[in-house]
Short mmCIF file of N, CA and C in Angstrom, two decimals:
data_model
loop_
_atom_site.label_atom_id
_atom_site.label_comp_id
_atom_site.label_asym_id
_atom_site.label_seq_id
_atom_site.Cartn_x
_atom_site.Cartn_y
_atom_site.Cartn_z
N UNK G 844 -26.23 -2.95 -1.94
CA UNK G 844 -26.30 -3.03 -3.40
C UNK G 844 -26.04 -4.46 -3.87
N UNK G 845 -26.56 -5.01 -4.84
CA UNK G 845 -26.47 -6.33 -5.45
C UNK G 845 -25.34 -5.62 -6.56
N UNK G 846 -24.03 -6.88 -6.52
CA UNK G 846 -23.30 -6.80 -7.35
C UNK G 846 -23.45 -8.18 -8.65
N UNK G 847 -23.83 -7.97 -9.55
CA UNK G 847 -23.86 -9.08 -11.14
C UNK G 847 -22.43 -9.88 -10.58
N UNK G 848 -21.10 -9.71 -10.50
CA UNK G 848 -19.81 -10.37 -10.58
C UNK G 848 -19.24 -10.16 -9.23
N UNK G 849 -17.84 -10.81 -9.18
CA UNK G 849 -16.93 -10.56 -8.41
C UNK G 849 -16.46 -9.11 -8.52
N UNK G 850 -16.08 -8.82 -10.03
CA UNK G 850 -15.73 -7.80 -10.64
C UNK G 850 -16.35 -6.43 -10.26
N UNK G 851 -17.93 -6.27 -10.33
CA UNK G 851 -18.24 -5.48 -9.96
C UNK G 851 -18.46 -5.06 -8.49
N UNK G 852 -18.56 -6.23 -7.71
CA UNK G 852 -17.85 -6.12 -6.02
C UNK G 852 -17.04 -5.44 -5.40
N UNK G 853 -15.67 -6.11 -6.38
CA UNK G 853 -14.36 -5.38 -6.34
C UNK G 853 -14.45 -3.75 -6.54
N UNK G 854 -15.12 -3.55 -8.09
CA UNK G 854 -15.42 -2.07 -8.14
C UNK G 854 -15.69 -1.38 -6.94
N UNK G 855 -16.94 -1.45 -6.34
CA UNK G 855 -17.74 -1.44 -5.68
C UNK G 855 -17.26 -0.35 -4.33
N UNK G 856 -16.04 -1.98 -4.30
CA UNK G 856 -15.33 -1.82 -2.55
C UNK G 856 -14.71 -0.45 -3.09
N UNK G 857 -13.83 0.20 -4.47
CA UNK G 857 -12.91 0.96 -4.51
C UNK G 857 -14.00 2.37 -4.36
N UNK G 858 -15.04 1.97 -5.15
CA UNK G 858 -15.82 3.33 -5.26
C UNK G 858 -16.20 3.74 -3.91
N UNK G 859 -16.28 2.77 -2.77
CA UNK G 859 -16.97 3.27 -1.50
C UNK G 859 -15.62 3.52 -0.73
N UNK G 860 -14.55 2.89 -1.44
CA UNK G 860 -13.18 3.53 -0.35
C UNK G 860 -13.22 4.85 -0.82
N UNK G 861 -12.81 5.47 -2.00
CA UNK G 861 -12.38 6.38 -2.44
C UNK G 861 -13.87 7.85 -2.10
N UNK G 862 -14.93 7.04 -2.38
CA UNK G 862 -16.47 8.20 -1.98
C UNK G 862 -16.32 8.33 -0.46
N UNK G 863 -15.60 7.83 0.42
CA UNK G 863 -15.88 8.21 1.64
C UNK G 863 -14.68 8.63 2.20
N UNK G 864 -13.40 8.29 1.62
CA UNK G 864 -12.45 8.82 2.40
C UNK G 864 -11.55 9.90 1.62
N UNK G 865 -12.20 10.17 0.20
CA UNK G 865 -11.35 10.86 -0.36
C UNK G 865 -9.81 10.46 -1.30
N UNK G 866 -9.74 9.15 -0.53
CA UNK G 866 -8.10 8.39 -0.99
C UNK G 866 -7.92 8.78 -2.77
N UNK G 867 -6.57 8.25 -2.86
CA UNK G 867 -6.44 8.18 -4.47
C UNK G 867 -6.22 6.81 -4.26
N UNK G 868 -6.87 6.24 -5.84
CA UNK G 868 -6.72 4.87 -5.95
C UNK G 868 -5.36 3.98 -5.53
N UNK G 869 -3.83 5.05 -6.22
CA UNK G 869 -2.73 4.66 -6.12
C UNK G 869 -2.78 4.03 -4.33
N UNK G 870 -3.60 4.90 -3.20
CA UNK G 870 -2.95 4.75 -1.91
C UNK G 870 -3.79 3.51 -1.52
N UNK G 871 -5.32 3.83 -1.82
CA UNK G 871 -6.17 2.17 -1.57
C UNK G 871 -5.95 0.94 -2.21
N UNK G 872 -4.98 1.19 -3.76
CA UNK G 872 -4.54 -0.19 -3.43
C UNK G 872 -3.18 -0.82 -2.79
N UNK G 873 -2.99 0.18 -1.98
CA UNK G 873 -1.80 -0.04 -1.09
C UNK G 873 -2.07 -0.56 0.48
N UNK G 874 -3.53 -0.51 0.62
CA UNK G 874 -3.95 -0.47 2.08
C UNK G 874 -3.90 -1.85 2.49
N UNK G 875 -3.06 -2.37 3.39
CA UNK G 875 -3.10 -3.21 3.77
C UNK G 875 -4.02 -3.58 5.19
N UNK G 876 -4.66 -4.58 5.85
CA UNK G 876 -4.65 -4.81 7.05
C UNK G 876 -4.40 -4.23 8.48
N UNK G 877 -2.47 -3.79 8.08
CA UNK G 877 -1.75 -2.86 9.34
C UNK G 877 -2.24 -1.55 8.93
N UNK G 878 -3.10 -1.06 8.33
CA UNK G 878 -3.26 0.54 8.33
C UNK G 878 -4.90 0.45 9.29
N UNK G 879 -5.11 -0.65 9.46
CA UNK G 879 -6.13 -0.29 10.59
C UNK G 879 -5.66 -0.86 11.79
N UNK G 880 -5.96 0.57 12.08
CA UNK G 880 -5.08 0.34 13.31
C UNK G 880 -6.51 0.83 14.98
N UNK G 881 -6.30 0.37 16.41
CA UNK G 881 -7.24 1.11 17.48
C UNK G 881 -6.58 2.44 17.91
N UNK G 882 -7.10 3.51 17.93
CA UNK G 882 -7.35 4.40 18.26
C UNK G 882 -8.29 4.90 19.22
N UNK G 883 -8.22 5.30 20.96
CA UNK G 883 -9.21 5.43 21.75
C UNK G 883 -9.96 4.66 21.60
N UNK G 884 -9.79 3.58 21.66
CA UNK G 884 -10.75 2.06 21.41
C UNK G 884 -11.46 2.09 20.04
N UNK G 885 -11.47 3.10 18.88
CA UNK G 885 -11.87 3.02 18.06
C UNK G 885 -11.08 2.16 16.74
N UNK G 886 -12.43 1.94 16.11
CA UNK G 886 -11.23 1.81 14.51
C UNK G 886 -10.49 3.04 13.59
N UNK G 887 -9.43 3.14 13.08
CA UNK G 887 -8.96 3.76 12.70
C UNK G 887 -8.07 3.27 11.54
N UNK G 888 -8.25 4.27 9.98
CA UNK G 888 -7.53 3.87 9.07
C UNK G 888 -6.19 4.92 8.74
N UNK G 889 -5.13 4.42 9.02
CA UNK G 889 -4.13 5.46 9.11
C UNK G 889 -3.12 5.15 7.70
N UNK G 890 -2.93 5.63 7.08
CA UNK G 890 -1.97 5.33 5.97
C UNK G 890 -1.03 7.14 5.45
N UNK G 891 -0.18 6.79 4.55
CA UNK G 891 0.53 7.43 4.15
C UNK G 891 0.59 7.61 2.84
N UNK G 892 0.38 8.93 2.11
CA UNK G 892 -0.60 8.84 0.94
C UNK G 892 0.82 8.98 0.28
N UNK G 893 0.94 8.04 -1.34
CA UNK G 893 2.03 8.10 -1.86
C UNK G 893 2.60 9.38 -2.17
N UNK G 894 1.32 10.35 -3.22
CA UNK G 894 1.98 11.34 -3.66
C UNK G 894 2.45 12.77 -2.96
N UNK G 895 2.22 12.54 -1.84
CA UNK G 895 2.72 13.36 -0.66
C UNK G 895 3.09 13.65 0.37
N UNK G 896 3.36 11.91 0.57
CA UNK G 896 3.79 11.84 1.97
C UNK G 896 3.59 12.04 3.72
N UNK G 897 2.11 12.47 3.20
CA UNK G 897 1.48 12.99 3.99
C UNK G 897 0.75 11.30 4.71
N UNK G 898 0.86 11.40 6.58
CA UNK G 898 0.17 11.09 6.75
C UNK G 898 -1.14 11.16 7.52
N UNK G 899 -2.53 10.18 6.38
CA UNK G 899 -3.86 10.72 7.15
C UNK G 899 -4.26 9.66 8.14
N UNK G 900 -5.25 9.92 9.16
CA UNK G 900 -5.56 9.52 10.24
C UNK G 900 -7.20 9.68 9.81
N UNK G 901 -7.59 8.82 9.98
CA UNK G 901 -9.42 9.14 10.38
C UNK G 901 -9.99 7.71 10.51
N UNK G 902 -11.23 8.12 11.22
CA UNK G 902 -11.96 7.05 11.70
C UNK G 902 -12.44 5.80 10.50
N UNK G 903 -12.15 4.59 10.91
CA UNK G 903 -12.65 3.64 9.91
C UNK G 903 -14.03 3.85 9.38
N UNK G 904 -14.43 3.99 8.25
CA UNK G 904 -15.45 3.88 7.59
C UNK G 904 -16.46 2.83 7.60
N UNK G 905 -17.49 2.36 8.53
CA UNK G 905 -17.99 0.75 8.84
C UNK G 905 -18.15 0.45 7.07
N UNK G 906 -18.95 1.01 6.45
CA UNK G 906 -19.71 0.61 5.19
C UNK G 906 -18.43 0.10 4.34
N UNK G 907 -17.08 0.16 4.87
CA UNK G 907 -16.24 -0.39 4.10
C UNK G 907 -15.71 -1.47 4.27
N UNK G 908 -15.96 -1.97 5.34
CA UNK G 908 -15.43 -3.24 6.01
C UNK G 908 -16.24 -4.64 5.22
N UNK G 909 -17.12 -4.37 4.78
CA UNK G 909 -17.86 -5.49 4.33
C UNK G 909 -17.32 -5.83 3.15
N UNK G 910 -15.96 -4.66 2.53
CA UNK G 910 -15.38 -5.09 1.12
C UNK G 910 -13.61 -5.70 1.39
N UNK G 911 -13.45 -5.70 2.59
CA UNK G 911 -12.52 -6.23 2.92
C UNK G 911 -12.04 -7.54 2.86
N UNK G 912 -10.94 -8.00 1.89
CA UNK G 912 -10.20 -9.30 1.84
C UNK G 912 -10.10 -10.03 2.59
N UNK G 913 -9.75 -11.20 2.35
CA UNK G 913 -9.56 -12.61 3.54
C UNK G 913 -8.12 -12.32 4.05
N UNK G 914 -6.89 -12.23 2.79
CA UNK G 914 -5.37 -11.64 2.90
C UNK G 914 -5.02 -10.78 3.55
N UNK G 915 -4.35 -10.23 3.45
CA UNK G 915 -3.40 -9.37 4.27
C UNK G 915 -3.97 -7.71 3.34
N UNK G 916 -4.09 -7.54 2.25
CA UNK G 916 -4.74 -6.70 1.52
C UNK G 916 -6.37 -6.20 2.43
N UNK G 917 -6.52 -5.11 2.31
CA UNK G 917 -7.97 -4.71 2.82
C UNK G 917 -8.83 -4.38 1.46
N UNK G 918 -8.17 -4.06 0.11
CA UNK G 918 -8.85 -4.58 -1.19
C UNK G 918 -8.16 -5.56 -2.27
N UNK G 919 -8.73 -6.23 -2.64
CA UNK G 919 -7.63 -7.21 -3.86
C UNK G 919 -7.13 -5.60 -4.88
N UNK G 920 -5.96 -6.36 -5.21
CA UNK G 920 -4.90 -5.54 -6.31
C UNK G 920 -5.53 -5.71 -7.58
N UNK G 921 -5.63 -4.33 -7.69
CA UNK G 921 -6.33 -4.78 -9.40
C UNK G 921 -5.64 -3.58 -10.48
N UNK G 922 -5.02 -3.86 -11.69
CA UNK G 922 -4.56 -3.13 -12.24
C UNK G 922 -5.36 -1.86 -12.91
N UNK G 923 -5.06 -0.25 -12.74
CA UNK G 923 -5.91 0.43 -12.79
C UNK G 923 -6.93 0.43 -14.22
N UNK G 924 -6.45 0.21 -14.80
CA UNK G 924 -7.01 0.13 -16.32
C UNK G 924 -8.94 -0.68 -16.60
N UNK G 925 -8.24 -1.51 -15.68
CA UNK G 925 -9.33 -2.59 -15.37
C UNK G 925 -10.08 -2.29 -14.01
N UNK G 926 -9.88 -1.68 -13.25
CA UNK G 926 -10.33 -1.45 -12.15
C UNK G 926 -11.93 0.00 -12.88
N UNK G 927 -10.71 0.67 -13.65
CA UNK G 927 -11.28 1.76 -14.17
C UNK G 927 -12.66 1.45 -15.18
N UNK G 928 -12.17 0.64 -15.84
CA UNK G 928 -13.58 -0.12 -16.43
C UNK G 928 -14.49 -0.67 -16.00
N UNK G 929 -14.21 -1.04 -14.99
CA UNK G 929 -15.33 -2.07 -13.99
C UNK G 929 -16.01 -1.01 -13.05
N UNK G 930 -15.33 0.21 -13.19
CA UNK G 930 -15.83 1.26 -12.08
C UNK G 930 -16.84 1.86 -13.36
N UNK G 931 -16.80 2.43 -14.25
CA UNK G 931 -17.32 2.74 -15.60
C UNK G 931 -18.82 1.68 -15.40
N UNK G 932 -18.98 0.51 -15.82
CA UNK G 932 -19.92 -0.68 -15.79
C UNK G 932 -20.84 -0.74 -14.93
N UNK G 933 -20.22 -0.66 -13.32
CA UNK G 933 -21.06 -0.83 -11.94
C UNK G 933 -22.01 0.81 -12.39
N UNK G 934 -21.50 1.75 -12.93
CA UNK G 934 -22.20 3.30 -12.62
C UNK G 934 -23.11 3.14 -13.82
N UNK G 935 -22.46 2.51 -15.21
CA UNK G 935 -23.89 2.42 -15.82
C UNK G 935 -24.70 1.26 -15.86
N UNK G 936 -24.36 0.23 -14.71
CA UNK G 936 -25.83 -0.81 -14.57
C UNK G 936 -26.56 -0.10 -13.36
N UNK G 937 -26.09 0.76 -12.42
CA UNK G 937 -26.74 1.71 -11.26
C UNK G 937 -27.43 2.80 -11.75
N UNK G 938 -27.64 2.81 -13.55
CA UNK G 938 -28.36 3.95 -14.54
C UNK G 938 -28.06 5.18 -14.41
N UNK G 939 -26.42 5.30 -14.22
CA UNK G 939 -26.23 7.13 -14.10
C UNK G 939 -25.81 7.16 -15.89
N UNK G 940 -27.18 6.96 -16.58
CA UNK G 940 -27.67 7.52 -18.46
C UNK G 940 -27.70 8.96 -18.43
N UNK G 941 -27.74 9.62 -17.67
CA UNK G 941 -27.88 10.98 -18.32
C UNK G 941 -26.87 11.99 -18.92
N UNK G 942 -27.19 12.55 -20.09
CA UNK G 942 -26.33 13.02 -20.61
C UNK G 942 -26.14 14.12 -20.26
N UNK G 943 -25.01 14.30 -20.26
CA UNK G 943 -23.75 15.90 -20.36
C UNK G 943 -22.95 16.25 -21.07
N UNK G 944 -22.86 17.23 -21.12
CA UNK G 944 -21.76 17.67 -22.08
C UNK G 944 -20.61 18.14 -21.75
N UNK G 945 -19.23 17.67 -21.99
CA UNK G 945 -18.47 17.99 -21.78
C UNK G 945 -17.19 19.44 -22.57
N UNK G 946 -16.75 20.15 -22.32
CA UNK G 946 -16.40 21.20 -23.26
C UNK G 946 -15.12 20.95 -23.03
N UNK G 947 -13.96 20.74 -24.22
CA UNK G 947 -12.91 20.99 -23.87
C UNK G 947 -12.02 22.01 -25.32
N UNK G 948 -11.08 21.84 -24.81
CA UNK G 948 -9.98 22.67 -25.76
C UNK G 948 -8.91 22.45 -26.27
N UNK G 949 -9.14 21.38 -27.67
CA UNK G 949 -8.35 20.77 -28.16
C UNK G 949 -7.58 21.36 -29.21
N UNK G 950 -6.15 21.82 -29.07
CA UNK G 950 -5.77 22.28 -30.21
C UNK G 950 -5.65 23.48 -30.12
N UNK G 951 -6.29 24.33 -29.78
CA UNK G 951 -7.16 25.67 -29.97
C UNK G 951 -8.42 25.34 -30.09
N UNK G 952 -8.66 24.78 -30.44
CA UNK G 952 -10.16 24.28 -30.98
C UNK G 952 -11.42 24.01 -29.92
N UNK G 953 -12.67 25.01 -29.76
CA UNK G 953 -13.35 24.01 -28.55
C UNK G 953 -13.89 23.19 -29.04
N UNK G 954 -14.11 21.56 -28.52
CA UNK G 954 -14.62 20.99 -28.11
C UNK G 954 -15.94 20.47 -27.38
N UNK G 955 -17.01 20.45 -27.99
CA UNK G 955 -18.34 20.04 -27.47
C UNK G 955 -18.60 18.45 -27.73
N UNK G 956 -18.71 17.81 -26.25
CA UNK G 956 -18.87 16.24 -26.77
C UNK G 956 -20.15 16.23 -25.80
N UNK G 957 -21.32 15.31 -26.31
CA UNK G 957 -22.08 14.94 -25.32
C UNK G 957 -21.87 12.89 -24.96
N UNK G 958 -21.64 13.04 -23.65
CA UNK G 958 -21.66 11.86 -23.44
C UNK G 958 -22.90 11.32 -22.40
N UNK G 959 -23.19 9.88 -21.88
CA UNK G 959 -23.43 9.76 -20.39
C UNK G 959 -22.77 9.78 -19.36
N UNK G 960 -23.59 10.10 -18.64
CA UNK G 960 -22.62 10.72 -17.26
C UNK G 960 -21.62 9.48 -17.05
N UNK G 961 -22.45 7.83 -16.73
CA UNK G 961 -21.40 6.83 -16.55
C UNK G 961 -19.82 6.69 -17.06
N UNK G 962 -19.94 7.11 -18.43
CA UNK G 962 -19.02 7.51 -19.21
C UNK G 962 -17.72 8.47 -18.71
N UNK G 963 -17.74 8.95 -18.16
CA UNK G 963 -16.91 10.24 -17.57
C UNK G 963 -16.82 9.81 -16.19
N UNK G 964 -17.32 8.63 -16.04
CA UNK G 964 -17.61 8.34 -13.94
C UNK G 964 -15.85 7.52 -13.72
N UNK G 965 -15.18 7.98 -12.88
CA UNK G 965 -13.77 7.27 -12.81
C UNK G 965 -13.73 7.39 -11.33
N UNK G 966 -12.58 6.31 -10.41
CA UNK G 966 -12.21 6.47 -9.51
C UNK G 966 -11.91 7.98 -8.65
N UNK G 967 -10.80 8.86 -9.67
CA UNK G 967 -10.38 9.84 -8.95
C UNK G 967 -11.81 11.22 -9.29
N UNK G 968 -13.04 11.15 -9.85
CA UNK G 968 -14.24 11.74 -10.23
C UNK G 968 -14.65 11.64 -7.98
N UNK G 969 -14.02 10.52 -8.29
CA UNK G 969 -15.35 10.33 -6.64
C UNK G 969 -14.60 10.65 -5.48
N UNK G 970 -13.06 11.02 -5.65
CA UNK G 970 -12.48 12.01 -4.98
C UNK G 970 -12.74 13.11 -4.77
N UNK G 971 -13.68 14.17 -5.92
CA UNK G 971 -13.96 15.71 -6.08
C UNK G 971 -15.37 15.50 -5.26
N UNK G 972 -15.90 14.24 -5.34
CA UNK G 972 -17.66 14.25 -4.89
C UNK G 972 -17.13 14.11 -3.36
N UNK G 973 -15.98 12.99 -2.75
CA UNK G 973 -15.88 13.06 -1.23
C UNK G 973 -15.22 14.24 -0.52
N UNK G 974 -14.45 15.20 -1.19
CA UNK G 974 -14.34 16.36 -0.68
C UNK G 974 -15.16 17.24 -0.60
N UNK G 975 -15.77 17.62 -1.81
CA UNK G 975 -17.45 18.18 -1.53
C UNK G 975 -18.33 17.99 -0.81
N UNK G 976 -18.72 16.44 -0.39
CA UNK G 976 -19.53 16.16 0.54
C UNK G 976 -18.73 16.56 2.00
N UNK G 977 -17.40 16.41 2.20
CA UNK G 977 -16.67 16.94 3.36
C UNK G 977 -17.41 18.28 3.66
N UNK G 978 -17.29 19.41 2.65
CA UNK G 978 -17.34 20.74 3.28
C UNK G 978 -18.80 20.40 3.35
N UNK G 979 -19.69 19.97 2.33
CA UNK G 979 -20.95 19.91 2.38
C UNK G 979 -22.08 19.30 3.97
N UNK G 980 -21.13 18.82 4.53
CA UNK G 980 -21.20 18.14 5.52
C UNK G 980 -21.17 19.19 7.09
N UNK G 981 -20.53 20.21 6.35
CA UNK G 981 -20.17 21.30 7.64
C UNK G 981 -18.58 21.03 8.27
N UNK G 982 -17.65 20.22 7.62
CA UNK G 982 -16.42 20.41 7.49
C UNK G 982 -15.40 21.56 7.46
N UNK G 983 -14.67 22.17 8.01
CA UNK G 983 -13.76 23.24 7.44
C UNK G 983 -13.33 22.93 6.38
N UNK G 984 -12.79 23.89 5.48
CA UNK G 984 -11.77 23.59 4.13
C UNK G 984 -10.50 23.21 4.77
N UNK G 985 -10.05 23.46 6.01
CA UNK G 985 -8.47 22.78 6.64
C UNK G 985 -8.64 21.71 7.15
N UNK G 986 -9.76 20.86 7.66
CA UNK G 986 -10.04 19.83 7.95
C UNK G 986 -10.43 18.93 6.80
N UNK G 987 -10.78 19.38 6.05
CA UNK G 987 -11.27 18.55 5.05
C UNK G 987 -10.00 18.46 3.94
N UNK G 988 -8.92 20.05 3.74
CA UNK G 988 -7.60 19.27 3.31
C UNK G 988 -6.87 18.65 4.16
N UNK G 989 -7.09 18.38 5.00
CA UNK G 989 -6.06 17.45 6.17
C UNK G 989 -6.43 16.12 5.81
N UNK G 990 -8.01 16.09 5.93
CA UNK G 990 -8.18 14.27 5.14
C UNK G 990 -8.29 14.33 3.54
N UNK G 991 -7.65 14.90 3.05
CA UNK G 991 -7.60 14.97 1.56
C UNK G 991 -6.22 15.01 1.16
N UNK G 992 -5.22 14.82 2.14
CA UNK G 992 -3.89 15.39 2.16
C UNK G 992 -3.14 16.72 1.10
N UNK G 993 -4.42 17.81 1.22
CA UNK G 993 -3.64 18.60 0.60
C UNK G 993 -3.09 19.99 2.08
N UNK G 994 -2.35 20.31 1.44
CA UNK G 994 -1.42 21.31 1.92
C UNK G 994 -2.84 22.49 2.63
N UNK G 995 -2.06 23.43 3.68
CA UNK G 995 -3.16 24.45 4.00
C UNK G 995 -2.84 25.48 2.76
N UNK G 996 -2.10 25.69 2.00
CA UNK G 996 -1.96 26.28 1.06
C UNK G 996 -2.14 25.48 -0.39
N UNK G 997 -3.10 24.52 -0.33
CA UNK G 997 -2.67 23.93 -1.69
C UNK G 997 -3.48 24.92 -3.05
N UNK G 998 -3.20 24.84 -4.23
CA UNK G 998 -3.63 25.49 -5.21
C UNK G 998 -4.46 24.65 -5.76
N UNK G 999 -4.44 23.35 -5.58
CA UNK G 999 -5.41 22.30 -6.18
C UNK G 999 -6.33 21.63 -5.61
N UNK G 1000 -6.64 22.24 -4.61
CA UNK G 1000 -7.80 21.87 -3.44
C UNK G 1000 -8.71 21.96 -4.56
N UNK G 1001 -9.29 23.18 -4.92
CA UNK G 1001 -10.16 23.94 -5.13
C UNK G 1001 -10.80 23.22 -6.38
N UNK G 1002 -9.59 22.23 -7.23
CA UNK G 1002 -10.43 21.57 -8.58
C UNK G 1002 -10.94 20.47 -8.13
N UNK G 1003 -11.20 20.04 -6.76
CA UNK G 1003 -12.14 19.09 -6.33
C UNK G 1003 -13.41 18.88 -5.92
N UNK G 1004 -13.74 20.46 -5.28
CA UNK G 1004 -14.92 20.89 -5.08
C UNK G 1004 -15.68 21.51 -6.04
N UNK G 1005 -16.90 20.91 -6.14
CA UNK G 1005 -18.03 21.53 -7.03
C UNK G 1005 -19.36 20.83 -6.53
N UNK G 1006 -19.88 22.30 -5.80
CA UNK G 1006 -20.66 22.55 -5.24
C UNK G 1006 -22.25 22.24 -6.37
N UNK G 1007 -23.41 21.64 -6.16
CA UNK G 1007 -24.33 22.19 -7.33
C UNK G 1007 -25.11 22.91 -6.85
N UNK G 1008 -26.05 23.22 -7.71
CA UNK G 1008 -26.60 24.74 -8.38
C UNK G 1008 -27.46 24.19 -6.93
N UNK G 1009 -28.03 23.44 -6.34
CA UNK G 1009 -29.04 23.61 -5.38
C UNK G 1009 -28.64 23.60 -4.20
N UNK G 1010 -27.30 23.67 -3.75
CA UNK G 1010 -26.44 23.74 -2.47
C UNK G 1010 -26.14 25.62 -2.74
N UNK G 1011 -25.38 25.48 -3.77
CA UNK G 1011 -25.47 27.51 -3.74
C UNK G 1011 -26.81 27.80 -3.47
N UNK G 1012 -27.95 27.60 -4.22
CA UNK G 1012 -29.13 28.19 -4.18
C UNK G 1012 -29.53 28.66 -2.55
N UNK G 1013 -29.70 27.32 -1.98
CA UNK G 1013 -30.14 27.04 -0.52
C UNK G 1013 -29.21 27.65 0.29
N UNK G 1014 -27.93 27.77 0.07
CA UNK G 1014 -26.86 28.68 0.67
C UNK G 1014 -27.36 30.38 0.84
N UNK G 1015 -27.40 30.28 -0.28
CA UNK G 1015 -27.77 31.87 -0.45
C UNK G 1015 -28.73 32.48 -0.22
N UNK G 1016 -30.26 31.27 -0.14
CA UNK G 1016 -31.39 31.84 0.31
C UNK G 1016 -31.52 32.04 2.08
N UNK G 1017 -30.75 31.11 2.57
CA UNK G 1017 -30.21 31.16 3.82
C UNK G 1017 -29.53 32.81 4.41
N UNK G 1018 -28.47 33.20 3.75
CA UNK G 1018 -27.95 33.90 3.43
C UNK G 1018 -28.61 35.41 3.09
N UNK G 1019 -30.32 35.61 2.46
CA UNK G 1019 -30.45 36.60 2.27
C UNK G 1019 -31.72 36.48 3.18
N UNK G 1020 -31.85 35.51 4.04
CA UNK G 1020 -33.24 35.44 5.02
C UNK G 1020 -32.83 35.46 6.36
N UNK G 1021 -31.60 36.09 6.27
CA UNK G 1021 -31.37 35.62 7.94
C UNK G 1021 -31.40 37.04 8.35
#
């Protein structure tokens, strides 16, 4: 991908840490250098995810190495606010324009907003898309919360995955042809 700035580079590196490994932003911008570590002669990114203490193990991601710092950091520190905007920018110069609607429940009150998708596009958004692509991938749901660090019992697995309408479809036609 051609990045316009530094800025959107930076984005870039977080959106492809977080789309492929699932991380929360809080833990990738914690990743230093020493979290890659060899494993069976492989690369390996091992860290310890803040909000749970949990630690994950999995194979280095190549497509991420090319966003890696000169420092001791494996991404520059960027305060989330700004990170979050620049992640917002890179998704609508990559033209994700299409609109959706979002429903919520304010007050009592519902809520119908239509926005563009870019609009609603955030770091922890591309957490729900790399767990999805996990199971989507032919992943277990215990393997895929193991690199997601949730619990084998977690209750909040489940608001990460969302499957679309043409993965059920093809599921099910599978499903009634076999």
């Amino acid at each position: 991908p051609s990045h316009d700035s530094m800025q959107d580079r930076i984005a870039f590196g977080y959106i492809v840490a977080e789309a492929l490994t699932s991380a929360r932003y809080l833990d990738i911008s914690r990743w230093t250098k020493s979290n890659l570590i060899k494993y069976k002669g492989q690369d390996y990114l091992r860290y310890t995810q803040s909000k749970t203490g949990k630690t994950i193990q999995m194979p280095f991601p190549e497509m991420l190495r090319e966003y890696i710092t000169d420092g001791d950091r494996m991404l520059p520190l960027v305060e989330y606010r700004t990170l979050l905007r620049n992640v917002k920018t890179v998704f609508k110069k990559a033209g994700f324009t299409r609109e959706i609607q979002r429903v919520r429940v304010v007050a009592g009150n519902t809520v119908v907003e239509t926005k563009q998708e870019w609009e609603v596009m955030g770091t922890h958004r591309l957490r729900a898309d790399a767990i999805t692509g996990m199971l989507q991938s032919g992943m277990s749901e215990s393997e895929a919360k193991k690199f997601s660090g949730h619990s084998p019992r977690s209750n909040s697995f489940h608001r990460y995955v969302e499957f679309s309408q043409d993965h059920i479809d093809n599921k099910f036609l599978n499903y009634i042809n076999q």
